[in-house]
Amino acid sequence: MGNAFPYTTGVALQGARHEAGSIFSDERLQQMLDLTAACYWEQDAGCRFTYVHLCSALALRQTPEQFIGLCFWELEGMQPLPAPEWERFGECCRRGEPLRRLVTAYQEAGGGTRFFCIEGNAVRDAQGGLIGYRGIVRDVTGERRLEEQASTFDLSPVGIAHVSQQGRFLHVNAKFCELLGYEPDELVGRQARDITHPDDAHLVDAPAQQMRRGEIASFKLEKRYLRKDGTVLWVSLTSTLKRDPYDSPLYNITLVEDISGRREAEEQAHFLATHDALTQLTNRPLFNQLLAFAAASGRRHQRRFALIVLGLDRFKQVNEAYGSTVGDEVLKETGRRLSRFVRASDVVARLGGDEFAVLLEEAGSPDNVLGLARNLMQALAQPMQIRGKECQVTASLGISQFPQDGPDEQALLKKAALALFNVKEEGGNAAQCYHAGSQGQGARQLAMELGLRRAIEAREFSLHYQPKIRLATRQVCGVEALLRWQSPELGLVPPADFIQVAEDSGLIIPLGRWALEQACIQLRRWREAGLPSFTVAVNLSPRQFADPALIGTIEGLLHGSGLDPTLLQLEITESTVMHNALRAQQQLRAISQLGIGIAIDDFGTGHSSLAKLKTFPLDTLKIDKSFIRDIETDEEDRVLTETIIRMGKSLGLEVVAEGVETAGQLQLLAAQGCDVVQGYYFSKPLPAAALVDYLRRCGGYAA
Ligand code: C2E
Ligand code: CA
Ligand code: CA
């Protein structure tokens, strides 16, 4: 073909002039060139056009002649020199090498851009010398646009799939494949439903139909796909219907964005809100819901189930002895043992502290449940290896059953808690089903605890003050502050009925703090009112005394009220002090260093020797009223009080006799050398205002 025509400028110019005619000798070749969308050209060795065939294909010039003598880069709209493509073009021409797929941009007069693809070969003479270059130019703008589209489809950071009206993948982009872990040909042709999480398979049905009916233009939802490896992919999916120019639906364009990260964070947050951080078990709020649900579905399907509420025995001691890190490990191990023990359908929860709960579905007969509970206890009682230490904890279990023990979660929890309370009362390490009997002592205590809690909030407490009289002067030298609970339902409740419950439940801490504060405030008012100076004694329970925050609390109160600390006295029973003598020693010293007086209360009931008490920084000894009661008739008691008084005084302590009710008792005590007396003989504990009246009446001096 290269030799089909002589390559000279003249011929080329002639050809250019006779575009409709031909420089081509071959008629068929001529036809072919006329019909292709390409433009054929020839150039001399200097890259200047010598012939152009069908230049209109390029829309560059009107007639072929207008090209003659110009170079590509001199054509208006073409990239001018120096441009990399023309470097390449010139290089190929010079060396006589073939040029392939050189794409160049052409700026149209209207502002648009078109792309041309130039390809060429060298023209040589008979001796093989290079005399020119020839080739074709094609307009590739359309192809180029398609390529660009394809590359946005493929390079898109969003997963894109074209899905047929029948739900099959027609096209998927690289991102879509990457998200799902499939190769494109594994997806194309496949039903989208096949790779959707079964629970979400029908999510798109309704909106897709609405879209086909033209009711909506697109829809967006969140759903789960299953990756090739079986893992879940959460996506936000947007689907739009592509229609043909006649408005018939073609396919859906589905965009998917990976939202697994956000979903995981949401799931994590939900887990945290519904699970206990330490043991990873279900927490109390979720357990209550599950229990409520079990009761509701139990009613509908007449199914029975059991609830076990479980507390570790003496867990506080474990914490104190080994530290809370070990304590935490014990709780975790307990959770693990419980979870291992029950069936997957059962629920194990941590209700708080050392309290756990188990919901047993399909519980069977009460005997069955009790048997199971006993096995559970045994599993828990096995020694635990924790940080190289062997720990053994036992548990107490209270059981309630649906439906016989209650219709809902509240009733069941309450009954199980009562049964647990009973077990604990009886020493722990046992399991007990709720029975009406559990309602005895346990229920009263529980009711009392609830009542106390409420009473603290409702401020139903007050302090009464009982005067103490110094026998030598017959003067009121101090008062003892005693708690009173004025309950709207129960009337005036004596401390004997509630102090122990407050102590066991820990409520004594806020209550005792309140009493201390109240006493300080009252004492300061009396001082400000100009009453003669006397001390106020406040009782401290064992738990208050053991409270590490006690000293800080007292310091704060003294500071806040600006009170002279020597006017304050704390009464602590003998047994409290003796319970942990070493700790007591430190605590008493700290109190004493604040300048506060310390009295040993109920002395004589705790079987401790006075010699032992010598080592404590004490000020006052209060002889228990049980010794005073029969002092007039019981020779033995009389000898005992006399001994206590003598020894107390020899230790430098002030001795107080409590519960003095008669003149006879008073006389005897005075004769024995007792310093101070307190009792109904002088006065019952009185409200603050009544005490002031009392002091006025007796002029500060008791008859
Ligand atoms: P306690 O510390 O031994 O208080 C003396 C108790 O003897 C008071 O009983 C008082 O009313 C009573 N009493 C006083 N004189 C006589 C008498 O002549 N004859 C008889 N039979 N009893 C007399 P109360 O007020 O019922 O308090 C009982 C116990 O409750 C107190 O015994 C004390 O252990 C405790 N308590 C009272 N208030 C508080 C408090 O604020 N904190 C703490 N932790 N315990 C308190
Ligand atoms: Ca007392
Ligand atoms: Ca006492």
Short mmCIF file of C-alpha atoms in Angstrom, two decimals, residues 99-545:
data_model
loop_
_atom_site.label_atom_id
_atom_site.label_comp_id
_atom_site.label_asym_id
_atom_site.label_seq_id
_atom_site.Cartn_x
_atom_site.Cartn_y
_atom_site.Cartn_z
CA LEU A 99 3.52 6.14 16.05
CA ARG A 100 0.67 4.54 17.98
CA ARG A 101 -2.18 6.00 19.94
CA LEU A 102 -1.01 9.52 20.46
CA VAL A 103 -3.98 11.27 22.03
CA THR A 104 -4.11 15.03 21.96
CA ALA A 105 -6.68 17.52 23.08
CA TYR A 106 -8.20 20.06 20.75
CA GLN A 107 -9.87 23.16 22.03
CA GLU A 108 -13.03 23.89 20.07
CA ALA A 109 -13.96 27.48 19.24
CA GLY A 110 -17.11 26.99 21.39
CA GLY A 111 -15.03 26.18 24.47
CA GLY A 112 -15.45 22.39 24.44
CA THR A 113 -12.61 19.92 24.29
CA ARG A 114 -12.30 17.12 21.75
CA PHE A 115 -9.73 14.39 21.70
CA PHE A 116 -7.86 13.10 18.67
CA CYS A 117 -5.90 9.94 18.38
CA ILE A 118 -3.03 10.11 15.87
CA GLU A 119 -1.26 7.07 14.46
CA GLY A 120 1.41 7.06 11.78
CA ASN A 121 4.13 5.25 9.86
CA ALA A 122 7.26 6.35 8.05
CA VAL A 123 7.35 6.77 4.22
CA ARG A 124 10.59 5.62 2.57
CA ASP A 125 11.94 5.80 -0.98
CA ALA A 126 13.06 2.82 -3.00
CA GLN A 127 16.44 2.87 -1.26
CA GLY A 128 14.83 2.92 2.15
CA GLY A 129 15.61 6.58 2.83
CA LEU A 130 13.11 8.42 5.05
CA ILE A 131 11.10 10.91 2.97
CA GLY A 132 8.03 11.57 5.07
CA TYR A 133 5.34 10.36 7.41
CA ARG A 134 1.71 9.42 7.03
CA GLY A 135 -1.09 8.23 9.11
CA ILE A 136 -4.61 8.77 10.34
CA VAL A 137 -6.35 10.95 12.91
CA ARG A 138 -9.53 9.83 14.65
CA ASP A 139 -11.85 11.78 16.88
CA VAL A 140 -11.92 9.72 20.10
CA THR A 141 -13.86 12.16 22.25
CA GLY A 142 -16.77 9.71 22.71
CA GLU A 143 -14.53 6.80 23.68
CA ARG A 144 -12.65 9.00 26.04
CA ARG A 145 -15.84 10.06 27.84
CA LEU A 146 -16.88 6.45 28.25
CA GLU A 147 -13.49 5.59 29.67
CA GLU A 148 -13.76 8.44 32.10
CA GLN A 149 -17.15 7.25 33.20
CA ALA A 150 -15.88 3.75 33.63
CA SER A 151 -13.01 4.98 35.71
CA THR A 152 -15.23 7.06 38.02
CA PHE A 153 -17.37 3.97 38.42
CA ASP A 154 -14.31 1.93 39.23
CA LEU A 155 -12.33 4.51 41.16
CA SER A 156 -15.29 5.69 43.20
CA PRO A 157 -14.66 5.51 46.96
CA VAL A 158 -18.29 4.44 47.27
CA GLY A 159 -19.43 0.94 46.37
CA ILE A 160 -21.65 1.08 43.30
CA ALA A 161 -23.74 -1.72 41.86
CA HIS A 162 -26.23 -1.74 39.02
CA VAL A 163 -28.98 -4.10 39.95
CA SER A 164 -31.56 -5.43 37.52
CA GLN A 165 -35.27 -5.18 38.13
CA GLN A 166 -35.11 -8.85 39.05
CA GLY A 167 -32.55 -8.14 41.75
CA ARG A 168 -29.45 -9.39 39.95
CA PHE A 169 -26.12 -7.62 39.89
CA LEU A 170 -25.42 -6.26 36.39
CA HIS A 171 -22.32 -4.23 37.17
CA VAL A 172 -20.30 -3.82 40.32
CA ASN A 173 -17.43 -1.46 40.86
CA ALA A 174 -14.10 -2.20 42.48
CA LYS A 175 -15.09 -0.65 45.80
CA PHE A 176 -18.26 -2.71 45.98
CA CYS A 177 -16.21 -5.86 45.42
CA GLU A 178 -13.62 -4.78 47.94
CA LEU A 179 -16.27 -4.13 50.60
CA LEU A 180 -17.80 -7.55 50.10
CA GLY A 181 -14.64 -9.52 49.49
CA TYR A 182 -15.83 -10.92 46.14
CA GLU A 183 -14.37 -10.75 42.63
CA PRO A 184 -16.60 -8.91 40.14
CA ASP A 185 -17.47 -12.07 38.20
CA GLU A 186 -18.53 -13.77 41.41
CA LEU A 187 -21.17 -11.07 41.86
CA VAL A 188 -22.38 -10.23 38.37
CA GLY A 189 -25.44 -12.31 37.56
CA ARG A 190 -26.00 -13.18 41.17
CA GLN A 191 -29.08 -12.23 43.23
CA ALA A 192 -28.37 -9.36 45.61
CA ARG A 193 -30.47 -11.24 48.14
CA ASP A 194 -27.91 -14.07 48.20
CA ILE A 195 -25.31 -11.89 49.84
CA THR A 196 -27.69 -10.03 52.13
CA HIS A 197 -27.99 -10.84 55.84
CA PRO A 198 -31.08 -13.08 56.08
CA ASP A 199 -32.68 -10.76 58.63
CA ASP A 200 -32.40 -7.83 56.21
CA ALA A 201 -33.29 -9.69 52.99
CA HIS A 202 -36.75 -8.12 52.71
CA LEU A 203 -35.79 -4.61 53.73
CA VAL A 204 -35.48 -3.29 50.17
CA ASP A 205 -38.61 -4.96 48.79
CA ALA A 206 -41.16 -2.35 49.75
CA PRO A 207 -39.20 0.80 48.86
CA ALA A 208 -38.01 -0.77 45.57
CA GLN A 209 -41.62 -1.38 44.59
CA GLN A 210 -42.62 2.15 45.53
CA MET A 211 -39.78 3.42 43.38
CA ARG A 212 -40.84 1.30 40.39
CA ARG A 213 -44.37 2.63 40.70
CA GLY A 214 -42.88 6.11 40.58
CA GLU A 215 -44.01 7.03 44.09
CA ILE A 216 -40.47 7.81 45.18
CA ALA A 217 -37.41 8.74 43.17
CA SER A 218 -34.90 6.96 45.38
CA PHE A 219 -34.58 5.44 48.83
CA LYS A 220 -31.97 5.13 51.50
CA LEU A 221 -31.68 2.55 54.26
CA GLU A 222 -29.19 0.73 56.45
CA LYS A 223 -28.75 -2.98 56.04
CA ARG A 224 -26.32 -5.81 56.48
CA TYR A 225 -24.56 -7.74 53.75
CA LEU A 226 -22.62 -10.92 54.36
CA ARG A 227 -19.06 -10.83 53.08
CA LYS A 228 -17.56 -13.78 51.26
CA ASP A 229 -15.82 -14.79 54.49
CA GLY A 230 -19.18 -14.79 56.29
CA THR A 231 -18.61 -11.63 58.35
CA VAL A 232 -21.23 -8.93 58.53
CA LEU A 233 -20.93 -5.66 56.63
CA TRP A 234 -23.19 -2.82 57.74
CA VAL A 235 -23.91 -0.40 54.92
CA SER A 236 -25.87 2.70 54.27
CA LEU A 237 -27.52 2.00 50.94
CA THR A 238 -28.95 4.54 48.50
CA SER A 239 -30.83 3.24 45.50
CA THR A 240 -31.95 5.24 42.48
CA LEU A 241 -33.87 3.98 39.47
CA LYS A 242 -32.24 4.48 36.07
CA ARG A 243 -34.78 4.87 33.28
CA ASP A 244 -34.33 4.79 29.50
CA PRO A 245 -35.20 7.81 27.34
CA TYR A 246 -38.75 6.48 27.02
CA ASP A 247 -39.06 6.39 30.83
CA SER A 248 -39.09 2.63 31.16
CA PRO A 249 -37.17 1.35 34.19
CA LEU A 250 -33.73 0.04 33.26
CA TYR A 251 -31.94 -0.88 36.46
CA ASN A 252 -31.28 0.38 39.98
CA ILE A 253 -28.09 2.23 40.76
CA THR A 254 -27.20 1.24 44.27
CA LEU A 255 -24.59 3.15 46.26
CA VAL A 256 -23.30 1.53 49.42
CA GLU A 257 -21.18 3.06 52.13
CA ASP A 258 -19.51 1.03 54.85
CA ILE A 259 -20.94 2.07 58.24
CA SER A 260 -19.63 -0.92 60.20
CA GLY A 261 -17.47 1.38 62.34
CA ARG A 262 -20.40 3.48 63.44
CA ARG A 263 -22.63 0.46 63.95
CA GLU A 264 -19.97 -1.26 66.04
CA ALA A 265 -19.61 1.86 68.18
CA GLU A 266 -23.37 1.91 68.63
CA GLU A 267 -23.44 -1.75 69.51
CA GLN A 268 -20.55 -1.23 71.90
CA ALA A 269 -22.40 1.64 73.58
CA HIS A 270 -25.50 -0.51 73.84
CA PHE A 271 -23.45 -3.33 75.35
CA LEU A 272 -21.95 -0.99 77.91
CA ALA A 273 -25.36 0.34 78.86
CA THR A 274 -26.76 -3.13 79.37
CA HIS A 275 -23.81 -5.02 80.81
CA ASP A 276 -21.71 -4.89 83.90
CA ALA A 277 -18.26 -3.54 83.10
CA LEU A 278 -16.41 -5.80 85.50
CA THR A 279 -17.94 -9.20 84.78
CA GLN A 280 -19.41 -8.51 81.32
CA LEU A 281 -22.62 -10.02 82.61
CA THR A 282 -26.07 -8.58 82.00
CA ASN A 283 -26.64 -5.62 84.33
CA ARG A 284 -29.59 -4.93 86.57
CA PRO A 285 -31.69 -2.78 84.20
CA LEU A 286 -31.42 -5.27 81.35
CA PHE A 287 -32.01 -8.20 83.70
CA ASN A 288 -35.19 -6.56 84.95
CA GLN A 289 -36.38 -6.24 81.36
CA LEU A 290 -35.54 -9.85 80.57
CA LEU A 291 -37.30 -10.98 83.69
CA ALA A 292 -40.36 -8.90 82.84
CA PHE A 293 -40.33 -10.42 79.37
CA ALA A 294 -39.99 -13.95 80.80
CA ALA A 295 -42.99 -13.30 83.04
CA ALA A 296 -45.07 -11.93 80.16
CA SER A 297 -44.26 -14.80 77.83
CA GLY A 298 -44.59 -17.29 80.72
CA ARG A 299 -48.15 -16.08 81.24
CA ARG A 300 -49.00 -16.39 77.56
CA HIS A 301 -47.49 -19.84 77.04
CA GLN A 302 -48.05 -21.13 80.55
CA ARG A 303 -44.36 -21.73 81.11
CA ARG A 304 -42.66 -21.89 84.47
CA PHE A 305 -39.27 -20.50 85.28
CA ALA A 306 -37.18 -19.80 88.35
CA LEU A 307 -35.18 -16.86 89.59
CA ILE A 308 -32.14 -17.26 91.79
CA VAL A 309 -30.72 -14.25 93.58
CA LEU A 310 -27.30 -14.97 94.92
CA GLY A 311 -25.00 -13.16 97.31
CA LEU A 312 -21.43 -14.04 98.23
CA ASP A 313 -20.92 -14.68 101.93
CA ARG A 314 -18.56 -12.36 103.75
CA PHE A 315 -17.38 -10.82 100.51
CA LYS A 316 -16.55 -7.63 102.38
CA GLN A 317 -13.96 -9.52 104.40
CA VAL A 318 -12.38 -10.90 101.22
CA ASN A 319 -12.10 -7.35 99.95
CA GLU A 320 -10.64 -6.11 103.19
CA ALA A 321 -8.23 -8.99 103.64
CA TYR A 322 -6.88 -9.26 100.08
CA GLY A 323 -7.70 -5.89 98.57
CA SER A 324 -10.27 -4.91 95.99
CA THR A 325 -8.25 -6.16 93.00
CA VAL A 326 -8.54 -9.69 94.33
CA GLY A 327 -12.15 -8.95 95.23
CA ASP A 328 -12.80 -7.97 91.59
CA GLU A 329 -11.22 -11.20 90.39
CA VAL A 330 -13.44 -13.17 92.74
CA LEU A 331 -16.49 -11.45 91.27
CA LYS A 332 -15.32 -12.17 87.72
CA GLU A 333 -14.63 -15.80 88.48
CA THR A 334 -18.03 -16.09 90.14
CA GLY A 335 -19.61 -14.69 86.97
CA ARG A 336 -17.68 -17.19 84.84
CA ARG A 337 -18.67 -20.14 87.01
CA LEU A 338 -22.30 -19.13 86.95
CA SER A 339 -22.28 -18.71 83.17
CA ARG A 340 -20.59 -22.06 82.69
CA PHE A 341 -23.09 -23.74 84.92
CA VAL A 342 -26.32 -22.64 83.31
CA ARG A 343 -27.73 -23.33 79.86
CA ALA A 344 -27.23 -20.89 77.01
CA SER A 345 -30.88 -19.88 77.17
CA ASP A 346 -30.57 -18.89 80.83
CA VAL A 347 -29.49 -15.43 81.86
CA VAL A 348 -26.79 -14.64 84.40
CA ALA A 349 -26.63 -11.08 85.68
CA ARG A 350 -24.73 -9.03 88.19
CA LEU A 351 -27.21 -6.95 90.11
CA GLY A 352 -24.52 -4.95 91.89
CA GLY A 353 -21.85 -5.46 94.56
CA ASP A 354 -21.57 -9.14 95.34
CA GLU A 355 -25.13 -9.84 94.23
CA PHE A 356 -25.85 -11.95 91.16
CA ALA A 357 -29.01 -13.33 89.62
CA VAL A 358 -29.81 -16.27 87.41
CA LEU A 359 -32.95 -16.63 85.33
CA LEU A 360 -33.61 -20.31 84.74
CA GLU A 361 -35.98 -21.02 81.86
CA GLU A 362 -37.86 -24.30 81.90
CA ALA A 363 -37.07 -24.72 85.54
CA GLY A 364 -39.04 -27.82 86.32
CA SER A 365 -40.34 -28.66 89.79
CA PRO A 366 -39.32 -26.68 92.90
CA ASP A 367 -37.24 -29.67 94.02
CA ASN A 368 -35.43 -29.62 90.71
CA VAL A 369 -34.61 -25.97 91.09
CA LEU A 370 -33.37 -26.43 94.61
CA GLY A 371 -31.16 -29.32 93.49
CA LEU A 372 -29.76 -27.16 90.74
CA ALA A 373 -29.15 -24.32 93.18
CA ARG A 374 -27.24 -26.63 95.48
CA ASN A 375 -25.04 -27.79 92.61
CA LEU A 376 -24.44 -24.17 91.76
CA MET A 377 -23.37 -23.50 95.33
CA GLN A 378 -20.93 -26.36 95.17
CA ALA A 379 -19.45 -25.09 91.93
CA LEU A 380 -18.92 -21.69 93.52
CA ALA A 381 -17.45 -23.09 96.71
CA GLN A 382 -14.52 -24.70 94.86
CA PRO A 383 -11.33 -22.82 95.77
CA MET A 384 -10.33 -20.08 93.33
CA GLN A 385 -6.76 -19.42 92.32
CA ILE A 386 -6.39 -15.67 92.22
CA ARG A 387 -3.05 -14.00 91.74
CA GLY A 388 -1.28 -16.93 93.29
CA LYS A 389 -3.58 -16.92 96.28
CA GLU A 390 -6.20 -19.49 97.02
CA CYS A 391 -9.54 -17.96 97.85
CA GLN A 392 -12.66 -19.72 98.86
CA VAL A 393 -15.99 -18.00 98.94
CA THR A 394 -19.37 -19.47 99.64
CA ALA A 395 -22.68 -18.13 98.44
CA SER A 396 -26.20 -17.74 99.72
CA LEU A 397 -29.05 -18.32 97.30
CA GLY A 398 -32.65 -17.20 97.42
CA ILE A 399 -35.07 -18.67 94.91
CA SER A 400 -38.45 -17.58 93.65
CA GLN A 401 -40.54 -19.29 91.01
CA PHE A 402 -42.96 -18.29 88.34
CA PRO A 403 -45.91 -18.40 88.49
CA GLN A 404 -46.45 -19.49 92.09
CA ASP A 405 -44.41 -16.72 93.76
CA GLY A 406 -45.63 -13.76 91.79
CA PRO A 407 -47.03 -12.51 88.51
CA ASP A 408 -44.25 -10.13 87.51
CA GLU A 409 -40.56 -9.36 87.80
CA GLN A 410 -41.03 -7.06 90.81
CA ALA A 411 -42.77 -9.72 92.88
CA LEU A 412 -40.28 -12.40 91.86
CA LEU A 413 -37.25 -10.28 92.67
CA LYS A 414 -38.72 -9.34 96.01
CA LYS A 415 -39.51 -12.92 96.96
CA ALA A 416 -36.08 -14.18 95.91
CA ALA A 417 -34.47 -11.34 97.89
CA LEU A 418 -36.51 -12.29 100.96
CA ALA A 419 -35.46 -15.93 100.68
CA LEU A 420 -31.85 -14.77 100.31
CA PHE A 421 -32.20 -12.53 103.32
CA ASN A 422 -33.40 -15.50 105.36
CA VAL A 423 -30.48 -17.65 104.26
CA LYS A 424 -28.07 -14.89 105.26
CA GLU A 425 -29.79 -14.48 108.62
CA GLU A 426 -29.27 -18.14 109.23
CA GLY A 427 -25.55 -17.88 108.56
CA GLY A 428 -25.36 -18.08 104.76
CA ASN A 429 -23.89 -20.79 102.55
CA ALA A 430 -27.27 -22.30 101.75
CA ALA A 431 -30.05 -22.15 99.18
CA GLN A 432 -33.66 -21.58 100.02
CA CYS A 433 -36.84 -21.32 98.03
CA TYR A 434 -39.19 -18.54 98.95
CA HIS A 435 -42.00 -19.68 101.13
CA ALA A 436 -44.53 -17.64 103.04
CA GLY A 437 -42.36 -18.07 106.15
CA SER A 438 -39.62 -16.02 104.55
CA GLN A 439 -41.93 -13.13 105.14
CA GLY A 440 -41.32 -13.25 108.91
CA GLN A 441 -38.30 -11.63 110.40
CA GLY A 442 -36.65 -11.05 107.03
CA ALA A 443 -39.52 -9.13 105.55
CA ARG A 444 -39.86 -6.94 108.60
CA GLN A 445 -36.18 -6.10 108.47
CA LEU A 446 -36.43 -5.35 104.79
CA ALA A 447 -39.47 -3.19 105.34
CA MET A 448 -37.62 -1.42 108.11
CA GLU A 449 -34.66 -0.78 105.85
CA LEU A 450 -36.89 0.68 103.16
CA GLY A 451 -38.66 2.76 105.78
CA LEU A 452 -35.35 4.07 107.12
CA ARG A 453 -34.14 5.05 103.69
CA ARG A 454 -37.29 7.00 103.10
CA ALA A 455 -37.17 8.50 106.59
CA ILE A 456 -33.66 9.85 106.05
CA GLU A 457 -34.84 11.62 102.93
CA ALA A 458 -38.02 12.83 104.62
CA ARG A 459 -36.00 14.10 107.62
CA GLU A 460 -38.13 12.22 110.13
CA PHE A 461 -35.32 11.97 112.67
CA SER A 462 -34.58 14.16 115.62
CA LEU A 463 -32.26 14.12 118.62
CA HIS A 464 -33.31 13.97 122.23
CA TYR A 465 -30.93 14.93 125.00
CA GLN A 466 -30.62 13.26 128.37
CA PRO A 467 -28.85 15.23 131.09
CA LYS A 468 -25.90 13.82 133.03
CA ILE A 469 -25.42 15.09 136.58
CA ARG A 470 -22.14 15.41 138.44
CA LEU A 471 -22.79 14.05 141.89
CA ALA A 472 -20.26 16.26 143.64
CA THR A 473 -21.93 19.47 142.51
CA ARG A 474 -25.40 18.19 141.55
CA GLN A 475 -24.89 20.17 138.39
CA VAL A 476 -25.73 19.16 134.84
CA CYS A 477 -22.30 18.51 133.35
CA GLY A 478 -23.37 17.15 130.02
CA VAL A 479 -26.08 15.59 127.88
CA GLU A 480 -26.23 12.44 125.78
CA ALA A 481 -27.74 12.85 122.33
CA LEU A 482 -30.13 10.01 121.45
CA LEU A 483 -31.78 9.44 118.10
CA ARG A 484 -35.54 9.45 117.72
CA TRP A 485 -37.52 8.45 114.64
CA GLN A 486 -40.93 10.02 114.35
CA SER A 487 -42.52 7.86 111.65
CA PRO A 488 -45.86 8.97 110.19
CA GLU A 489 -46.93 5.32 110.01
CA LEU A 490 -45.22 3.71 112.97
CA GLY A 491 -45.25 6.56 115.45
CA LEU A 492 -42.19 7.17 117.62
CA VAL A 493 -39.78 4.32 116.86
CA PRO A 494 -37.17 3.63 119.59
CA PRO A 495 -33.53 3.26 118.49
CA ALA A 496 -33.51 -0.37 119.63
CA ASP A 497 -35.84 -1.11 116.70
CA PHE A 498 -33.87 0.57 113.96
CA ILE A 499 -30.22 1.08 114.92
CA GLN A 500 -29.28 -2.52 114.12
CA VAL A 501 -31.00 -2.42 110.71
CA ALA A 502 -29.30 0.87 109.97
CA GLU A 503 -26.04 -0.71 110.98
CA ASP A 504 -26.53 -3.81 108.83
CA SER A 505 -27.62 -1.88 105.78
CA GLY A 506 -24.95 0.80 106.08
CA LEU A 507 -27.57 3.50 106.52
CA ILE A 508 -25.98 4.26 109.88
CA ILE A 509 -23.23 6.15 108.06
CA PRO A 510 -25.46 8.95 106.74
CA LEU A 511 -27.72 8.74 109.76
CA GLY A 512 -24.85 8.89 112.27
CA ARG A 513 -23.28 11.75 110.40
CA TRP A 514 -26.52 13.62 110.58
CA ALA A 515 -26.74 12.99 114.35
CA LEU A 516 -23.21 14.26 114.88
CA GLU A 517 -23.84 17.36 112.85
CA GLN A 518 -27.13 18.03 114.55
CA ALA A 519 -25.54 17.69 118.00
CA CYS A 520 -22.78 20.12 117.07
CA ILE A 521 -25.27 22.65 115.74
CA GLN A 522 -27.43 22.33 118.86
CA LEU A 523 -24.50 22.67 121.20
CA ARG A 524 -23.38 25.82 119.48
CA ARG A 525 -26.89 27.30 119.74
CA TRP A 526 -26.93 26.58 123.46
CA ARG A 527 -23.55 28.20 123.83
CA GLU A 528 -24.77 31.22 121.91
CA ALA A 529 -27.92 31.36 124.04
CA GLY A 530 -25.69 31.72 127.07
CA LEU A 531 -26.48 28.39 128.71
CA PRO A 532 -23.88 27.12 131.15
CA SER A 533 -21.14 25.12 129.53
CA PHE A 534 -21.72 21.34 129.33
CA THR A 535 -20.66 18.54 127.03
CA VAL A 536 -22.68 16.69 124.41
CA ALA A 537 -22.07 12.98 124.00
CA VAL A 538 -22.89 11.31 120.68
CA ASN A 539 -23.06 7.55 120.18
CA LEU A 540 -20.94 5.88 117.52
CA SER A 541 -21.91 2.48 116.11
CA PRO A 542 -19.30 -0.17 115.22
CA ARG A 543 -19.65 0.57 111.54
CA GLN A 544 -19.24 4.30 112.02
CA PHE A 545 -16.23 3.68 114.17
#
